[in-house]
Structures are given as C-alpha cells and as structure tokens.
mmCIF file of C-alpha atoms in Angstrom:
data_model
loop_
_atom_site.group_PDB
_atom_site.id
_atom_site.type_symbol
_atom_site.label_atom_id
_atom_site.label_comp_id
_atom_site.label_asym_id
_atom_site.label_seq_id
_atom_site.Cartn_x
_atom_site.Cartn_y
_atom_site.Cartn_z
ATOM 1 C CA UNK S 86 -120.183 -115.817 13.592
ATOM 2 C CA UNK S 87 -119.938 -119.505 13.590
ATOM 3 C CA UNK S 88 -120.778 -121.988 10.465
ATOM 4 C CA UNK S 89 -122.338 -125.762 11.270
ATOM 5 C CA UNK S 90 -121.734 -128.232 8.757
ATOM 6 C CA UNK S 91 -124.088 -131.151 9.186
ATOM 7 C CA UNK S 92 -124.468 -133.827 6.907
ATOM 8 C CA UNK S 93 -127.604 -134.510 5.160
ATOM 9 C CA UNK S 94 -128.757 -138.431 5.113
ATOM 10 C CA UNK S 95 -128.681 -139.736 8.537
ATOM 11 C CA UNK S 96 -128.018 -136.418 10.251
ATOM 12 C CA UNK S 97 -129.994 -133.622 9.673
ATOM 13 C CA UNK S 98 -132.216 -135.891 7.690
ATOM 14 C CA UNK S 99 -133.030 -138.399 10.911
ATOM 15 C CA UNK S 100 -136.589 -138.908 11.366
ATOM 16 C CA UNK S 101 -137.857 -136.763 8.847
ATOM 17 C CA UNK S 102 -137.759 -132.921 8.932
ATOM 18 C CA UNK S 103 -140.099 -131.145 11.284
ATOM 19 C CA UNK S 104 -141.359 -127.342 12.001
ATOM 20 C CA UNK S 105 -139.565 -127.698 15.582
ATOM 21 C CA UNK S 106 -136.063 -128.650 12.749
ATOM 22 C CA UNK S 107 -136.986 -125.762 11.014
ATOM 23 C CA UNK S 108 -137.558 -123.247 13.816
ATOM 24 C CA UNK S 109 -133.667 -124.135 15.365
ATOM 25 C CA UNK S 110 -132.357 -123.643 12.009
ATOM 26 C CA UNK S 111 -134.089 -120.382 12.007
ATOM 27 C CA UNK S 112 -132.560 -119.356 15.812
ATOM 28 C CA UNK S 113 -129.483 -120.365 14.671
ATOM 29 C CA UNK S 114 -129.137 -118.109 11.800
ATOM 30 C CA UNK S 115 -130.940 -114.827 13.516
ATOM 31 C CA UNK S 116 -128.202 -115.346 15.995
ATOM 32 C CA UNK S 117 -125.637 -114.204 13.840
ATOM 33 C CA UNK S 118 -124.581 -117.827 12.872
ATOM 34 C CA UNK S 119 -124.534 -119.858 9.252
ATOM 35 C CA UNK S 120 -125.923 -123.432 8.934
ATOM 36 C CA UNK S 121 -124.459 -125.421 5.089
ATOM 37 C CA UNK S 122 -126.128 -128.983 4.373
ATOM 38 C CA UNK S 123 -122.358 -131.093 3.568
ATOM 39 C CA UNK S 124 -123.188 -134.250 1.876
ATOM 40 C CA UNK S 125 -122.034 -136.700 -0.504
ATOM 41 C CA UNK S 126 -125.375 -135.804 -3.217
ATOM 42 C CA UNK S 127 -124.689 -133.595 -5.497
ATOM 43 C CA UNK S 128 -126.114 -130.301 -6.136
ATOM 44 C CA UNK S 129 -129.155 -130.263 -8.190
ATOM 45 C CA UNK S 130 -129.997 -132.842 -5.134
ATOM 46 C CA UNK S 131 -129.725 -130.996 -2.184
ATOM 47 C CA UNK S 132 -131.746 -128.179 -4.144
ATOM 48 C CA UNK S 133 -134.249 -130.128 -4.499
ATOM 49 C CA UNK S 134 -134.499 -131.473 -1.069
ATOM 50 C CA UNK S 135 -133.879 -128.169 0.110
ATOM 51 C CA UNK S 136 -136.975 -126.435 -1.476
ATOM 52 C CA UNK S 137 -139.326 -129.910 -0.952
ATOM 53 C CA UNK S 138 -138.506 -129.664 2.810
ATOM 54 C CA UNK S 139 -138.588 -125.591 2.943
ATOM 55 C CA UNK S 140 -135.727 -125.864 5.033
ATOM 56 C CA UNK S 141 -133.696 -122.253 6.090
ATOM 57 C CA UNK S 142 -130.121 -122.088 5.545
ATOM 58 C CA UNK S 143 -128.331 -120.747 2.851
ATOM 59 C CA UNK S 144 -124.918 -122.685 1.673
ATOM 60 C CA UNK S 145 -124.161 -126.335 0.587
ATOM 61 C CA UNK S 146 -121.516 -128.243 0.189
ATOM 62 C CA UNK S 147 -121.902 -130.859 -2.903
ATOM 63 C CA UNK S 148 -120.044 -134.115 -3.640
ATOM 64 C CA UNK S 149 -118.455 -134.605 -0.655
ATOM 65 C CA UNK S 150 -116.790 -131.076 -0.844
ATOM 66 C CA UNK S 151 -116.154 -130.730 -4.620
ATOM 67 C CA UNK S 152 -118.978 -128.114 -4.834
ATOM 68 C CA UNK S 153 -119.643 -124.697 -2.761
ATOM 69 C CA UNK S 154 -122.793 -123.079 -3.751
ATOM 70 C CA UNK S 155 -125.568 -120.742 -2.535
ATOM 71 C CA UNK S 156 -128.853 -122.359 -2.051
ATOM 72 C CA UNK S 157 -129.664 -120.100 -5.104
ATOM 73 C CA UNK S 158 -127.506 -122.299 -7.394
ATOM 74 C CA UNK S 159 -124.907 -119.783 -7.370
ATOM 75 C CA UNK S 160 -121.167 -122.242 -7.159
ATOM 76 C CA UNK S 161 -118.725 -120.237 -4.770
ATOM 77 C CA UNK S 162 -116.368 -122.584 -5.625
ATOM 78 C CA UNK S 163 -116.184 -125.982 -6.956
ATOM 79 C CA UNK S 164 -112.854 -128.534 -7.817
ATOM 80 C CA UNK S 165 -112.803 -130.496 -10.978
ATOM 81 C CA UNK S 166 -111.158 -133.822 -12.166
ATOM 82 C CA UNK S 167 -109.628 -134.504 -15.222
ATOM 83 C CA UNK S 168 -112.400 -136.586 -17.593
ATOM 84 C CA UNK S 169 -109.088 -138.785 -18.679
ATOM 85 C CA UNK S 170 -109.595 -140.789 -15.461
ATOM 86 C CA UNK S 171 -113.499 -141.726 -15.490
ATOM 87 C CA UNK S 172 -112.965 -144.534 -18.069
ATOM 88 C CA UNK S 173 -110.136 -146.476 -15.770
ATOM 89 C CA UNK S 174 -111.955 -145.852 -12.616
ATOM 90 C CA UNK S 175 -115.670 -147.206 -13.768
ATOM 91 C CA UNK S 176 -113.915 -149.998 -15.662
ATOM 92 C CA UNK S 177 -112.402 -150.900 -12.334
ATOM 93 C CA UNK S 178 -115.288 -149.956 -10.452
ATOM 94 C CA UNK S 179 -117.457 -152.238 -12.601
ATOM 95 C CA UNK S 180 -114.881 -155.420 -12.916
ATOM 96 C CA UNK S 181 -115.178 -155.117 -8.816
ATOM 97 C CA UNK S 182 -118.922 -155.894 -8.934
ATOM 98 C CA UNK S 183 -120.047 -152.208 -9.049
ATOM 99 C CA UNK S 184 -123.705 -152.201 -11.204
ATOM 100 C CA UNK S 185 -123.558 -148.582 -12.295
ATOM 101 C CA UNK S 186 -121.784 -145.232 -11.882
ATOM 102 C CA UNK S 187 -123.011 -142.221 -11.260
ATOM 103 C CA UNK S 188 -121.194 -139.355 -12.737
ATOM 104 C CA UNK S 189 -121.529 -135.397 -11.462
ATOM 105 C CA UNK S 190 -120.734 -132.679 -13.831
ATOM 106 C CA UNK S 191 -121.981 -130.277 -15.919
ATOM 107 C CA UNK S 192 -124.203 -133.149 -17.498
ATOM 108 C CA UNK S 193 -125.037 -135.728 -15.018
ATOM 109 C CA UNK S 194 -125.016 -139.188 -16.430
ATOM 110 C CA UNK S 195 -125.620 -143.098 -15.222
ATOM 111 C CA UNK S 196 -123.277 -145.364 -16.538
ATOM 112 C CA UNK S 197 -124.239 -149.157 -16.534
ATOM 113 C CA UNK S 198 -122.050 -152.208 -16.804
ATOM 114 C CA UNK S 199 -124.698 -154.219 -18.787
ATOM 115 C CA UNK S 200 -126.689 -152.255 -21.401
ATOM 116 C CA UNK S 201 -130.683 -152.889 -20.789
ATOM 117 C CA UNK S 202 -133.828 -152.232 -22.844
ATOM 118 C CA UNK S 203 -135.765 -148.657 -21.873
ATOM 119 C CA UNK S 204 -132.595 -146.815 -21.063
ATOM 120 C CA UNK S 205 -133.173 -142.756 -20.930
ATOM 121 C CA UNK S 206 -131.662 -140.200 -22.393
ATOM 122 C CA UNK S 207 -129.086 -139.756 -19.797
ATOM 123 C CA UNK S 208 -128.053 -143.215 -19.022
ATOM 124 C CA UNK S 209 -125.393 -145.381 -20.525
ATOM 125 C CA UNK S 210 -122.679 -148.042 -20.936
ATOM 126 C CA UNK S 211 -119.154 -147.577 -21.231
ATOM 127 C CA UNK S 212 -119.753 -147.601 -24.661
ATOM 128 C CA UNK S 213 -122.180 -145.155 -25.602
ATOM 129 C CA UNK S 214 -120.946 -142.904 -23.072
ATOM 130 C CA UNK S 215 -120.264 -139.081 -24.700
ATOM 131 C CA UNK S 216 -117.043 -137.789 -23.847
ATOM 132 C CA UNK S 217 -116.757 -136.557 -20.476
ATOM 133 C CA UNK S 218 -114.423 -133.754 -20.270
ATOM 134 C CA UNK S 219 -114.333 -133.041 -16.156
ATOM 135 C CA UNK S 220 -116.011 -134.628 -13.305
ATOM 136 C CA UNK S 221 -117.035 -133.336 -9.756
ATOM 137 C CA UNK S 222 -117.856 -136.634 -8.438
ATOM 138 C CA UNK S 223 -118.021 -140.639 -9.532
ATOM 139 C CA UNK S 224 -120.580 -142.329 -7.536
ATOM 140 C CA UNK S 225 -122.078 -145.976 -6.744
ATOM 141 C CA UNK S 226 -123.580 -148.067 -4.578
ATOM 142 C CA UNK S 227 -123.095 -151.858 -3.525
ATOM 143 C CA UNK S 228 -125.042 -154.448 -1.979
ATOM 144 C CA UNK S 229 -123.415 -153.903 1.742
ATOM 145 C CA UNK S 230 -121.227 -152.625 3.941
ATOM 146 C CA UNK S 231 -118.688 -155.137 3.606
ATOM 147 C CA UNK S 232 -118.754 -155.003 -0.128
ATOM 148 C CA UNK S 233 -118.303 -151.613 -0.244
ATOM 149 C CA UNK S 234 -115.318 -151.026 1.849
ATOM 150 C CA UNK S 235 -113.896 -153.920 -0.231
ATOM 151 C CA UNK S 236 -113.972 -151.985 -3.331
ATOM 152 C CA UNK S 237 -113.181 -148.733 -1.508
ATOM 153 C CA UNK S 238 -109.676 -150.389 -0.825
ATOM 154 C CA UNK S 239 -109.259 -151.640 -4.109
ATOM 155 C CA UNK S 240 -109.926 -147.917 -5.730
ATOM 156 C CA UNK S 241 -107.395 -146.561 -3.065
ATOM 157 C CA UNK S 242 -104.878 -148.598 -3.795
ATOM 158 C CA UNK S 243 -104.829 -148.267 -7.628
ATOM 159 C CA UNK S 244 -105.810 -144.521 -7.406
ATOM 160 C CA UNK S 245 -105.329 -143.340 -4.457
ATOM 161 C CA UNK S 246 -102.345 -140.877 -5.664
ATOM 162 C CA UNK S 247 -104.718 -138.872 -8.007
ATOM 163 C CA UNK S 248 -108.175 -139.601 -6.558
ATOM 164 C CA UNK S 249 -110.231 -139.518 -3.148
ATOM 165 C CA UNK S 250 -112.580 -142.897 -2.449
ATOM 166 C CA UNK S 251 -114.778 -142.135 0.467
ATOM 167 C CA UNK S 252 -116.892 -144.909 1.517
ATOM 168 C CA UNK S 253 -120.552 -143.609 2.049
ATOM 169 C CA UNK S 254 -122.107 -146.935 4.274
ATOM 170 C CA UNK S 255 -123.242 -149.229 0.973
ATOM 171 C CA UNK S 256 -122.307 -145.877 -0.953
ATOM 172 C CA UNK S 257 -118.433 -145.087 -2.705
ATOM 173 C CA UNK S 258 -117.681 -141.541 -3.740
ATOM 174 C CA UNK S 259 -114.953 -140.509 -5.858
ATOM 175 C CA UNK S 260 -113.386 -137.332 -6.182
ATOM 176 C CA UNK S 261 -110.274 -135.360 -6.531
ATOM 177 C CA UNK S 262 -107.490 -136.282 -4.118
ATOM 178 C CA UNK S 263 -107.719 -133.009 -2.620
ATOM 179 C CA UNK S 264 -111.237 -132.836 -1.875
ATOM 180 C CA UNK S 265 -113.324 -134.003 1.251
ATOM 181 C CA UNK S 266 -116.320 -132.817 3.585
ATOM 182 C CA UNK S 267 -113.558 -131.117 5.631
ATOM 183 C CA UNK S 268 -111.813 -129.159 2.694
ATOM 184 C CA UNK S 269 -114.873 -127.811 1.245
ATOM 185 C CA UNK S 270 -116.336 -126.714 4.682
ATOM 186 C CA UNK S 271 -113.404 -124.943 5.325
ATOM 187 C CA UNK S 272 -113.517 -123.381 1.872
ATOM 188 C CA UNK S 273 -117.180 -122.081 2.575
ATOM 189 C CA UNK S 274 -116.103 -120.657 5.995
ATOM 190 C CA UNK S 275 -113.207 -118.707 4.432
ATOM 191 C CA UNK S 276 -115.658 -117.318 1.753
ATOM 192 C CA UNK S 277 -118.084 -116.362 4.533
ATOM 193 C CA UNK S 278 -115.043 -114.821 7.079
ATOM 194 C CA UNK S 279 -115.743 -117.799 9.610
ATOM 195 C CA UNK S 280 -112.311 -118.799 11.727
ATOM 196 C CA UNK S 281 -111.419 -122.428 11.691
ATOM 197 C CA UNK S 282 -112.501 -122.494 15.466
ATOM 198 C CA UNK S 283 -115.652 -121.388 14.539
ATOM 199 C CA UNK S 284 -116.549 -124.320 12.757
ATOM 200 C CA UNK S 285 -118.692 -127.209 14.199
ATOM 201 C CA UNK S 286 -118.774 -130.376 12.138
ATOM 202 C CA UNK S 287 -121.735 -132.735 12.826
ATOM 203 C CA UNK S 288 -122.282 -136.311 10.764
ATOM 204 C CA UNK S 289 -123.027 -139.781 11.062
ATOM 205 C CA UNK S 290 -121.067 -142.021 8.864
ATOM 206 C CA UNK S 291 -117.807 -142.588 7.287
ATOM 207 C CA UNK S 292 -117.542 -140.366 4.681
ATOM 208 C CA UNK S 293 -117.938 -137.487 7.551
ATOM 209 C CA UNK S 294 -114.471 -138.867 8.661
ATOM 210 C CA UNK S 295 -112.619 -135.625 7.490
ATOM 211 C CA UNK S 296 -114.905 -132.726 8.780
ATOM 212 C CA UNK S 297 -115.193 -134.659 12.332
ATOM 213 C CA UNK S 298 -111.583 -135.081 12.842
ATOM 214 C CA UNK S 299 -110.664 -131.437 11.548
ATOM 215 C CA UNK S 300 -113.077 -129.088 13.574
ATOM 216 C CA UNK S 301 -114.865 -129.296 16.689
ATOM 217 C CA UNK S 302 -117.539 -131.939 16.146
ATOM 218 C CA UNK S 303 -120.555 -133.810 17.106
ATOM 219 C CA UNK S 304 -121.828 -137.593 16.071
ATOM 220 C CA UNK S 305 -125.094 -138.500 16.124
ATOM 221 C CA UNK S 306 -125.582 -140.957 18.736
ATOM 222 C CA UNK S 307 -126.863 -143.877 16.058
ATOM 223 C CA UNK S 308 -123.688 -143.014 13.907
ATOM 224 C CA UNK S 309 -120.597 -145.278 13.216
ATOM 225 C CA UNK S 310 -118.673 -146.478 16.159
ATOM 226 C CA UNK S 311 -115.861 -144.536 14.466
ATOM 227 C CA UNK S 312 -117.427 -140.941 13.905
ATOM 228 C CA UNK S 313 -118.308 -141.169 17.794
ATOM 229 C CA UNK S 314 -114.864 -142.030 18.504
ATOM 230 C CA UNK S 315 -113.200 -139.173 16.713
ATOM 231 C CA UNK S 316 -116.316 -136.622 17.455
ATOM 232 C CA UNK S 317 -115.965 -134.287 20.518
ATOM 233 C CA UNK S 318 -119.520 -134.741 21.423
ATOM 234 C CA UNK S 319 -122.801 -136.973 20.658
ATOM 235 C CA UNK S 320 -126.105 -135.856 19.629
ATOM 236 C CA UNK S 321 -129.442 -137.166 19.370
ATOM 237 C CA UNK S 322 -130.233 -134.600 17.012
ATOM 238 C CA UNK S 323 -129.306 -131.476 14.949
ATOM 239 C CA UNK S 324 -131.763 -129.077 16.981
ATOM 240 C CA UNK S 325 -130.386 -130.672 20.184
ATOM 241 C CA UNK S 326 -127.151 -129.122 18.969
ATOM 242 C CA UNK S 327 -128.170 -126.161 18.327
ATOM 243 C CA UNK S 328 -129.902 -125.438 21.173
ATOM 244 C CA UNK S 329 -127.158 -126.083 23.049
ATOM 245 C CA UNK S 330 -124.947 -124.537 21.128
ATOM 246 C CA UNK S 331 -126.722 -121.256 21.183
ATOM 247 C CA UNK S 332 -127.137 -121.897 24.884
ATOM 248 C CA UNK S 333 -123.028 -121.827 25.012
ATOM 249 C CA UNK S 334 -123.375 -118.441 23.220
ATOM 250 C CA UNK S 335 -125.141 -116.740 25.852
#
C-alpha cells in the first residue's frame, strides 16, 4: 500500500474538481492505495468541502498536521496546545498588523483586534473572549506575501521554542512546535501500516515545506519556486500523478 498526501488549496483544489479528479482518486484507492487531503483548514472544513465536492478518499489531515481524522469525523489522533499561550500570541499577532485570529478547537472562535457592531455568536475581541483551555491551531491572514512572512519571522523569533508559525502565502498558521504537514502524514501512515517510503507528498506552497522535504514528493508546476526546488518531481495536476504513479505500479 502506498498513502498520497496532497494539499488541498492550490493542489488538489486547482481548477476546480472534476469527474475525470474523481475517477483517479477512485483508481487510486481500488489499487490497494490511500489518498488523505493535508491542509492548513481545519476539520469541520475539509468535511465540508469533502461532501460538497463528493470527492473519494477517506483520511485528512487538519491544521497543518495537528488533526488525524476519518472523513467520518472520527480524530485518529490530534496534538493540542496549551490555551496559556493564545493570549501572548494574538496580542502579538494583532500589535504586528494582524486584523483577526482564527482559533481551532473544540469551539472554533474569531478573535478581532477592533470590536465592531453585528458581531455573532462566535466572534470576539481579546476581551470578551471565553477562556480557551487548548488550541489545535491559531490562524490569520494578511494583506500579502511580504507582510506575511514579516510577521511569520516575528512569531518565530518570540515563540519559536514552544510554537510552529508556518506561513500559508498571505495565510500564518500556528501550532504546536512539534506539529507540521510532514508529522501528521507520517502519523496517519503509521495508523494505516504505510512505510515511510511509501509515502508521496504533493503541495504547492510554503506551508507544504515539511511533507515535501521528508518523503518522496511532487510540486505542482505553478507552486513556489521553493516547493519545486525541494520536490522530487513537478506536476500539472493531482490525476497526472496518479496516473503515473499507478503506471509505476504495474
């Protein structure tokens, strides 16, 4: 057996998803073989998109590796961080320019820097924030690349001993030190019996950094000069992988 782990956004989400996406996915598994969406969103996400897009495959790996579930909602695994340190890192996060946070857990809230009129039920400042005893992920988004890998080095630097930034394009992710695309892949293919060298690692951007150096891996050809670079492989496409892929299996 062999497991892909292919990003989401930008990967297997390029174009759109089509019946001729579907029907690889489909080869791919009869063949023996597993197929797990790895992605920065969190879980109740990539259900979603899953079921919208009636796409066939069975595991996903949430926040950036944090979370190992089923696609029936069932977590195989999933690594927490101490609630102590989302105050300091959103009050840094927000004195860098960041305009909200989102935070993963067992109750997902948004976290503003400037309270607003019309706020829901599940957003709020650092003030009326409840307490937050664990988080899987800290998220947030700023107005460009540059920006972003700015305050990406700032979070490093002042947290980089206890916590995991992971720039995301205009996108930052935050999790626990340990935890990244490549940790929680290789978590899901030691639940599943999968050996290392059985792994194939496809993405497009930085935050795939981890998973493309680790196993052997594909970039998509309109990824990051530095995902190509570390990648064994381009592709224009998840189902040109796995066609050839399953053509390598014969």
């Amino acid at each position: 057996m062999k497991l892909i782990g292919s990003d989401y956004d930008g990967t297997l989400n390029r174009g759109g998803i089509d019946d001729e996406k579907r029907a690889a996915l489909l080869r791919w598994q009869e063949a023996g073989n597993a197929f797990a969406v790895v992605s920065g969103r969190p879980l109740d996400s990539l259900l979603e998109m899953r079921q919208e897009n009636a796409l066939p495959y069975e595991y996903l790996v949430a926040d950036n590796g944090a979370v190992i579930a089923h696609v029936n909602g069932t977590v195989i695994d999933e690594t927490r961080t101490a609630g102590e340190l989302a105050r300091p890192l959103m009050e840094t996060m927000f004195l860098n320019g960041c305009p909200w946070c989102d935070i993963h857990a067992q109750v997902n809230y948004r976290v503003f820097a400037a309270p607003f009129d019309g706020m829901a039920d599940n957003e709020h400042t650092m003030e009326t924030l409840p307490c937050v005893p664990y988080f899987t992920q800290i998220s947030t988004m700023l107005p460009d690349f540059e920006t972003a890998a700015a305050v990406t080095a700032v979070l490093k630097t002042r947290f980089g001993d206890v916590l995991n930034p992971l720039q995301n394009g205009i996108c930052i992710d935050v999790v626990h030190r340990d935890v990244n695309k490549a940790a929680g892949l290789r978590t899901l293919a030691r639940h599943l019996g999968v050996a290392e060298e059985d792994i194939i690692a496809v993405g497009d951007n930085v935050n795939d950094t981890d998973m493309i150096a680790a196993f052997f891996s594909y970039a998509m050809e309109n990824g990051v000069d530095s995902i190509k670079a570390l990648a064994d492989r381009t592709t224009p496409s998840v189902t040109a992988l796995i066609n050839r892929e399953l053509q390598n299996m014969r």
